[in-house]
XYZ file of N, CA and C in Angstrom:
552
model
N 0.841 -1.177 0.000
C 0.000 0.000 0.000
C 0.881 1.233 0.000
N 0.608 2.143 -0.916
C 1.423 3.338 -0.966
C 1.216 4.196 0.262
N 2.291 4.785 0.713
C 2.178 5.790 1.754
C 2.286 5.294 3.168
N 2.418 4.005 3.424
C 2.747 3.663 4.790
C 1.770 2.804 5.544
N 1.741 3.107 6.833
C 1.069 2.238 7.791
C -0.428 2.527 7.885
N -1.191 1.484 7.829
C -2.625 1.582 8.097
C -2.863 0.946 9.454
N -3.526 1.658 10.287
C -3.841 1.109 11.602
C -5.229 0.505 11.562
N -5.346 -0.632 12.190
C -6.665 -1.264 12.273
C -7.570 -0.420 13.164
N -8.797 -0.308 12.748
C -9.764 0.409 13.579
C -10.116 -0.442 14.782
N -10.299 0.191 15.925
C -10.746 -0.603 17.079
C -12.162 -1.097 16.819
N -12.488 -2.281 17.320
C -13.841 -2.787 17.107
C -14.852 -1.866 17.781
N -16.025 -1.783 17.181
C -17.085 -0.957 17.766
C -17.444 -1.513 19.142
N -17.692 -0.628 20.063
C -18.073 -1.043 21.412
C -19.389 -1.820 21.350
N -19.455 -2.869 22.099
C -20.659 -3.686 22.148
C -21.637 -3.050 23.123
N -22.847 -2.844 22.671
C -23.899 -2.258 23.502
C -24.565 -3.374 24.302
N -23.857 -3.847 25.337
C -24.365 -4.969 26.113
C -25.678 -4.657 26.832
N -25.928 -3.415 27.302
C -27.250 -3.172 27.891
C -28.384 -3.382 26.882
N -28.174 -3.006 25.623
C -29.209 -3.224 24.603
C -29.422 -4.721 24.373
N -28.348 -5.485 24.393
C -28.463 -6.936 24.254
C -29.259 -7.540 25.398
N -28.995 -7.067 26.608
C -29.744 -7.556 27.774
C -31.214 -7.168 27.648
N -31.479 -5.931 27.234
C -32.876 -5.493 27.069
C -33.601 -6.390 26.066
N -32.955 -6.712 24.949
C -33.589 -7.584 23.947
C -33.915 -8.953 24.538
N -33.012 -9.482 25.360
C -33.257 -10.780 25.982
C -34.433 -10.682 26.957
N -34.448 -9.647 27.787
C -35.558 -9.497 28.733
C -36.884 -9.418 27.996
N -36.906 -8.678 26.911
C -38.124 -8.538 26.103
C -38.518 -9.887 25.491
N -37.536 -10.615 24.965
C -37.842 -11.907 24.344
C -38.310 -12.939 25.374
N -37.885 -12.774 26.605
C -38.296 -13.686 27.693
C -39.566 -13.185 28.399
N -40.200 -12.190 27.820
C -41.477 -11.642 28.290
C -41.408 -11.059 29.706
N -40.284 -10.441 30.037
C -40.176 -9.731 31.313
C -40.993 -8.448 31.176
N -41.937 -8.242 32.089
C -42.836 -7.091 32.021
C -42.621 -6.100 33.156
N -41.950 -6.532 34.221
C -41.712 -5.636 35.352
C -40.217 -5.566 35.633
N -39.727 -4.342 35.750
C -38.310 -4.085 35.996
C -38.229 -3.200 37.225
N -37.565 -3.686 38.252
C -37.385 -2.852 39.442
C -35.909 -2.569 39.628
N -35.627 -1.417 40.237
C -34.231 -1.019 40.404
C -34.099 0.053 41.480
N -32.934 0.084 42.091
C -32.490 1.232 42.871
C -31.546 1.965 41.922
N -31.701 3.272 41.748
C -30.875 3.985 40.766
C -29.391 3.622 40.886
N -28.784 3.358 39.726
C -27.409 2.880 39.673
C -26.798 3.300 38.341
N -25.665 3.956 38.390
C -25.003 4.408 37.170
C -24.613 3.232 36.271
N -24.262 2.100 36.846
C -23.877 0.938 36.057
C -25.010 0.374 35.215
N -26.238 0.546 35.677
C -27.417 0.073 34.946
C -28.100 1.202 34.171
N -27.496 2.390 34.134
C -28.155 3.572 33.575
C -28.759 3.328 32.196
N -27.980 2.812 31.266
C -28.492 2.617 29.903
C -29.602 1.577 29.874
N -29.445 0.478 30.589
C -30.485 -0.550 30.622
C -31.773 0.011 31.222
N -31.653 0.785 32.277
C -32.832 1.407 32.889
C -33.520 2.334 31.889
N -32.739 3.122 31.166
C -33.317 4.020 30.153
C -34.046 3.231 29.067
N -33.468 2.136 28.606
C -34.107 1.304 27.591
C -35.415 0.720 28.104
N -35.414 0.287 29.347
C -36.637 -0.287 29.925
C -37.712 0.785 30.093
N -37.330 1.976 30.535
C -38.296 3.075 30.652
C -38.906 3.416 29.292
N -38.117 3.349 28.239
C -38.604 3.686 26.898
C -39.490 2.593 26.304
N -39.436 1.402 26.869
C -40.193 0.256 26.363
C -41.584 0.253 26.986
N -42.576 0.531 26.193
C -43.957 0.641 26.693
C -44.538 -0.687 27.167
N -43.884 -1.803 26.840
C -44.384 -3.099 27.300
C -43.876 -3.452 28.697
N -43.024 -2.588 29.257
C -42.447 -2.871 30.577
C -42.896 -1.830 31.591
N -43.253 -2.314 32.780
C -43.509 -1.427 33.910
C -42.196 -1.312 34.675
N -41.696 -0.102 34.816
C -40.399 0.120 35.445
C -40.632 0.810 36.783
N -40.123 0.186 37.853
C -40.424 0.631 39.207
C -39.147 0.969 39.963
N -38.921 2.250 40.247
C -37.778 2.588 41.104
C -38.100 2.201 42.549
N -37.101 1.695 43.242
C -37.264 1.209 44.614
C -36.534 2.126 45.593
N -36.944 2.073 46.839
C -36.191 2.785 47.869
C -35.116 1.887 48.469
N -35.304 0.587 48.392
C -34.316 -0.372 48.871
C -34.466 -1.664 48.075
N -33.378 -2.368 47.900
C -33.323 -3.502 46.985
C -34.260 -4.651 47.355
N -34.435 -4.928 48.637
C -35.264 -6.077 48.993
C -36.713 -5.908 48.567
N -37.156 -4.679 48.347
C -38.507 -4.464 47.821
C -38.668 -5.135 46.461
N -37.596 -5.212 45.698
C -37.637 -5.832 44.374
C -37.902 -7.320 44.436
N -37.493 -7.970 45.511
C -37.772 -9.401 45.658
C -39.270 -9.602 45.878
N -39.870 -8.768 46.715
C -41.318 -8.829 46.898
C -42.066 -8.514 45.616
N -41.575 -7.547 44.865
C -42.201 -7.197 43.592
C -42.126 -8.378 42.627
N -40.975 -9.065 42.572
C -40.830 -10.229 41.691
C -41.794 -11.342 42.097
N -41.978 -11.542 43.399
C -42.928 -12.561 43.879
C -44.348 -12.193 43.452
N -44.703 -10.944 43.642
C -46.039 -10.498 43.246
C -46.258 -10.581 41.752
N -45.241 -10.243 40.979
C -45.348 -10.342 39.524
C -45.639 -11.779 39.122
N -44.882 -12.708 39.698
C -45.068 -14.118 39.358
C -46.468 -14.591 39.741
N -46.925 -14.220 40.931
C -48.277 -14.602 41.352
C -49.334 -14.017 40.427
N -49.044 -12.859 39.843
C -49.964 -12.215 38.909
C -49.769 -12.643 37.468
N -48.916 -13.619 37.222
C -48.730 -14.142 35.880
C -47.730 -13.376 35.031
N -46.905 -12.551 35.646
C -45.902 -11.797 34.897
C -44.502 -12.173 35.352
N -43.545 -11.702 34.586
C -42.135 -11.942 34.891
C -41.468 -10.619 35.232
N -40.507 -10.689 36.162
C -39.829 -9.476 36.628
C -38.329 -9.708 36.679
N -37.607 -8.602 36.672
C -36.161 -8.616 36.880
C -35.838 -7.526 37.891
N -34.859 -7.784 38.727
C -34.384 -6.821 39.721
C -32.976 -6.386 39.331
N -32.800 -5.077 39.151
C -31.493 -4.509 38.832
C -30.948 -3.841 40.086
N -29.714 -4.150 40.438
C -29.120 -3.521 41.612
C -27.608 -3.541 41.532
N -26.998 -2.853 42.470
C -25.553 -2.799 42.627
C -25.163 -3.801 43.710
N -23.946 -4.270 43.682
C -23.496 -5.270 44.651
C -23.684 -4.815 46.097
N -23.560 -3.524 46.360
C -23.739 -3.052 47.736
C -25.165 -3.274 48.221
N -26.121 -3.419 47.319
C -27.510 -3.653 47.697
C -27.820 -5.090 48.044
N -26.931 -6.017 47.697
C -27.169 -7.428 48.000
C -27.286 -7.634 49.511
N -26.485 -6.908 50.274
C -26.561 -7.024 51.730
C -27.928 -6.662 52.279
N -28.655 -5.797 51.575
C -30.006 -5.430 52.004
C -31.024 -6.528 51.734
N -30.650 -7.518 50.933
C -31.595 -8.537 50.480
C -31.464 -9.881 51.175
N -30.523 -10.022 52.077
C -30.220 -11.342 52.624
C -31.465 -12.012 53.198
N -32.232 -11.341 54.036
C -33.437 -11.955 54.598
C -34.497 -12.196 53.535
N -34.652 -11.280 52.614
C -35.684 -11.420 51.581
C -35.385 -12.566 50.620
N -34.115 -12.941 50.466
C -33.788 -14.056 49.585
C -34.429 -15.353 50.065
N -34.696 -15.477 51.355
C -35.343 -16.688 51.858
C -36.757 -16.820 51.305
N -37.392 -15.702 50.956
C -38.720 -15.753 50.341
C -38.648 -16.513 49.020
N -37.677 -16.179 48.197
C -37.521 -16.869 46.912
C -37.164 -18.338 47.124
N -36.275 -18.610 48.067
C -35.858 -19.991 48.313
C -37.021 -20.844 48.829
N -37.775 -20.321 49.774
C -38.860 -21.101 50.375
C -40.101 -21.194 49.501
N -40.402 -20.158 48.772
C -41.606 -20.160 47.938
C -41.337 -20.630 46.517
N -40.084 -20.776 46.176
C -39.649 -21.293 44.870
C -40.287 -20.559 43.692
N -40.230 -19.246 43.745
C -40.675 -18.481 42.587
C -39.451 -17.986 41.831
N -39.598 -17.684 40.553
C -38.459 -17.229 39.768
C -37.980 -15.859 40.232
N -36.688 -15.724 40.381
C -36.092 -14.447 40.749
C -34.864 -14.254 39.879
N -34.933 -13.250 39.021
C -33.809 -12.921 38.148
C -33.239 -11.584 38.595
N -31.950 -11.576 38.945
C -31.280 -10.358 39.403
C -30.063 -10.091 38.523
N -29.918 -8.830 38.117
C -28.729 -8.383 37.394
C -28.016 -7.404 38.305
N -26.796 -7.736 38.686
C -26.091 -7.018 39.735
C -24.792 -6.428 39.206
N -24.717 -5.100 39.187
C -23.465 -4.447 38.800
C -22.524 -4.493 39.999
N -21.291 -4.880 39.728
C -20.323 -5.067 40.803
C -19.545 -3.792 41.094
N -19.292 -3.595 42.357
C -18.397 -2.556 42.856
C -17.381 -3.240 43.753
N -16.336 -2.534 44.093
C -15.326 -3.082 44.988
C -14.309 -3.978 44.314
N -14.295 -3.991 43.006
C -13.342 -4.824 42.284
C -12.105 -4.007 41.907
N -11.252 -4.582 41.092
C -9.980 -3.961 40.719
C -10.186 -2.512 40.260
N -9.466 -1.595 40.894
C -9.533 -0.184 40.535
C -10.550 0.624 41.320
N -11.293 -0.015 42.203
C -12.307 0.700 42.995
C -11.646 1.781 43.836
N -12.205 2.972 43.803
C -11.661 4.099 44.561
C -12.424 4.377 45.854
N -13.570 3.745 46.036
C -14.376 3.951 47.230
C -14.197 2.751 48.157
N -13.453 2.908 49.262
C -13.176 1.764 50.131
C -14.429 1.161 50.765
N -15.525 1.899 50.827
C -16.761 1.386 51.413
C -17.413 0.333 50.522
N -17.059 0.307 49.251
C -17.649 -0.658 48.318
C -16.933 -2.012 48.334
N -15.717 -2.058 48.822
C -14.896 -3.262 48.693
C -15.424 -4.451 49.503
N -15.773 -4.314 50.792
C -16.222 -5.497 51.534
C -17.443 -6.191 50.925
N -18.482 -5.441 50.581
C -19.679 -6.083 50.029
C -19.422 -6.583 48.620
N -18.575 -5.888 47.869
C -18.214 -6.387 46.545
C -17.594 -7.765 46.624
N -16.718 -7.951 47.590
C -16.087 -9.267 47.776
C -17.085 -10.316 48.258
N -18.027 -9.917 49.105
C -18.962 -10.859 49.726
C -20.179 -11.183 48.864
N -20.424 -10.411 47.827
C -21.655 -10.568 47.048
C -21.883 -11.981 46.511
N -20.954 -12.572 45.753
C -21.244 -13.911 45.200
C -21.545 -14.949 46.280
N -20.745 -14.963 47.350
C -20.974 -15.942 48.416
C -22.279 -15.665 49.164
N -22.606 -14.403 49.385
C -23.869 -14.066 50.058
C -25.055 -14.578 49.255
N -24.995 -14.391 47.958
C -26.079 -14.874 47.098
C -26.167 -16.395 47.130
N -25.038 -17.074 46.997
C -25.036 -18.543 47.005
C -25.588 -19.082 48.322
N -25.172 -18.480 49.441
C -25.676 -18.913 50.745
C -27.178 -18.691 50.877
N -27.709 -17.739 50.123
C -29.153 -17.481 50.116
C -29.907 -18.342 49.118
N -29.241 -19.298 48.499
C -29.904 -20.211 47.574
C -29.977 -19.720 46.140
N -29.140 -18.754 45.782
C -29.173 -18.166 44.446
C -28.063 -18.772 43.588
N -28.400 -19.127 42.350
C -27.379 -19.554 41.384
C -26.745 -18.299 40.823
N -25.419 -18.261 40.821
C -24.698 -17.046 40.449
C -23.832 -17.295 39.214
N -23.969 -16.393 38.241
C -23.142 -16.399 37.045
C -22.458 -15.050 36.943
N -21.288 -15.028 36.352
C -20.534 -13.779 36.223
C -20.449 -13.374 34.761
N -20.644 -12.093 34.512
C -20.517 -11.520 33.173
C -19.269 -10.648 33.145
N -18.254 -11.098 32.401
C -16.993 -10.367 32.279
C -16.814 -9.730 30.906
N -17.459 -10.270 29.894
C -17.270 -9.836 28.514
C -18.584 -9.317 27.946
N -18.548 -8.130 27.370
C -19.749 -7.522 26.787
C -20.382 -8.441 25.743
N -19.568 -9.134 24.976
C -20.078 -10.005 23.916
C -20.903 -11.168 24.463
N -20.729 -11.508 25.733
C -21.446 -12.636 26.335
C -22.746 -12.230 27.022
N -23.043 -10.946 27.074
C -24.170 -10.445 27.878
C -25.495 -11.092 27.507
N -25.868 -11.049 26.256
C -27.172 -11.576 25.853
C -27.275 -13.072 26.124
N -26.239 -13.827 25.783
C -26.279 -15.274 25.997
C -26.398 -15.620 27.476
N -25.583 -14.988 28.316
C -25.618 -15.313 29.747
C -26.941 -14.916 30.390
N -27.459 -13.758 30.021
C -28.745 -13.346 30.586
C -29.864 -14.246 30.066
N -29.760 -14.689 28.833
C -30.739 -15.632 28.291
C -30.761 -16.938 29.067
N -29.589 -17.483 29.365
C -29.495 -18.720 30.144
C -30.053 -18.491 31.551
N -29.676 -17.381 32.170
C -30.156 -17.084 33.526
C -31.673 -16.922 33.547
N -32.223 -16.232 32.554
C -33.677 -16.048 32.488
C -34.389 -17.380 32.309
N -33.827 -18.238 31.496
C -34.438 -19.560 31.306
C -34.432 -20.351 32.614
N -33.302 -20.348 33.312
C -33.231 -21.050 34.595
C -34.239 -20.486 35.600
N -34.348 -19.162 35.624
C -35.274 -18.527 36.564
C -36.721 -18.835 36.198
N -37.110 -18.495 34.978
C -38.524 -18.534 34.617
C -39.040 -19.918 34.252
N -38.193 -20.776 33.711
C -38.639 -22.124 33.375
C -38.281 -23.126 34.466
N -37.295 -22.779 35.291
C -36.878 -23.682 36.352
C -37.308 -23.249 37.742
N -37.961 -22.088 37.837
C -38.423 -21.610 39.139
C -37.284 -21.351 40.111
N -36.167 -20.849 39.617
C -34.974 -20.675 40.446
C -34.677 -19.203 40.701
N -33.906 -18.968 41.740
C -33.334 -17.645 41.985
C -31.968 -17.636 41.308
N -31.775 -16.672 40.397
C -30.560 -16.622 39.591
C -30.055 -15.185 39.556
N -28.752 -15.024 39.679
C -28.143 -13.697 39.601
C -27.003 -13.714 38.597
N -26.899 -12.624 37.862
C -25.731 -12.377 37.013
C -24.985 -11.226 37.669
N -23.731 -11.445 38.032
C -22.908 -10.345 38.531
C -22.147 -9.776 37.340
N -22.294 -8.477 37.135
C -21.702 -7.798 35.985
C -20.410 -7.131 36.429
N -19.308 -7.555 35.864
C -17.976 -7.093 36.269
C -17.866 -5.574 36.231
N -17.161 -5.042 37.197
C -16.937 -3.602 37.260
C -16.190 -3.119 36.025
N -15.399 -3.984 35.425
C -14.674 -3.591 34.213
C -15.638 -3.284 33.062
N -16.845 -3.846 33.073
C -17.833 -3.547 32.034
C -18.567 -2.241 32.283
N -18.798 -1.919 33.549
C -19.573 -0.705 33.855
C -18.691 0.515 34.046
N -17.408 0.285 34.252
C -16.477 1.386 34.463
C -16.264 1.672 35.939
N -15.212 2.358 36.209
C -14.853 2.699 37.585
C -15.222 4.148 37.814
N -15.983 4.379 38.864
C -16.418 5.738 39.180
C -15.237 6.566 39.670
N -15.179 7.790 39.213
C -14.167 8.721 39.664
C -14.810 9.728 40.602
N -14.138 10.017 41.680
C -14.665 10.972 42.639
C -13.890 12.288 42.590
N -13.116 12.444 41.528
C -12.349 13.661 41.326
C -13.114 14.534 40.353
N -13.327 15.782 40.731
C -14.037 16.692 39.844
C -13.169 17.038 38.652
N -13.809 17.069 37.497
C -13.098 17.422 36.270
C -13.107 18.936 36.125
N -11.981 19.491 35.639
C -11.936 20.951 35.488
C -12.866 21.453 34.420
């Protein structure tokens, strides 16, 4: 090639929240509950824009477990979106899903992982997977944006067709690390 070096273009960023939204829609999820979270921001926006979904902001994460139980009793499917720090608020409520055996699908953005700048996030970030497992939840980890739709699809199938409590922990590397330094 005349003139020198051609650099390969970086691959286009994968819109993993859009992939997750498509899976939730295809699995007929009609209720989405969440405590506001920057890591879920795009997914929350997509769900709000989707007229087939009722989107419910929560004051605390364990309310979402009750909402999921009520949705199931009413013939609908729900998903709970939260941050890893909110898992500690759900420990007692997880027994509801375990004892009543209703489907519970949770998508959990992780904090406290490599590069975390907020020391308050680290203990619960480390404890999240084990806390969920001890509460009877099957836990899967999402590390790669390209795997988002497939992993959420498998988790939704286990939850809704198997009557299980299932969580996907979304790596902090996918959602980004929050900076607490003001930009000039």
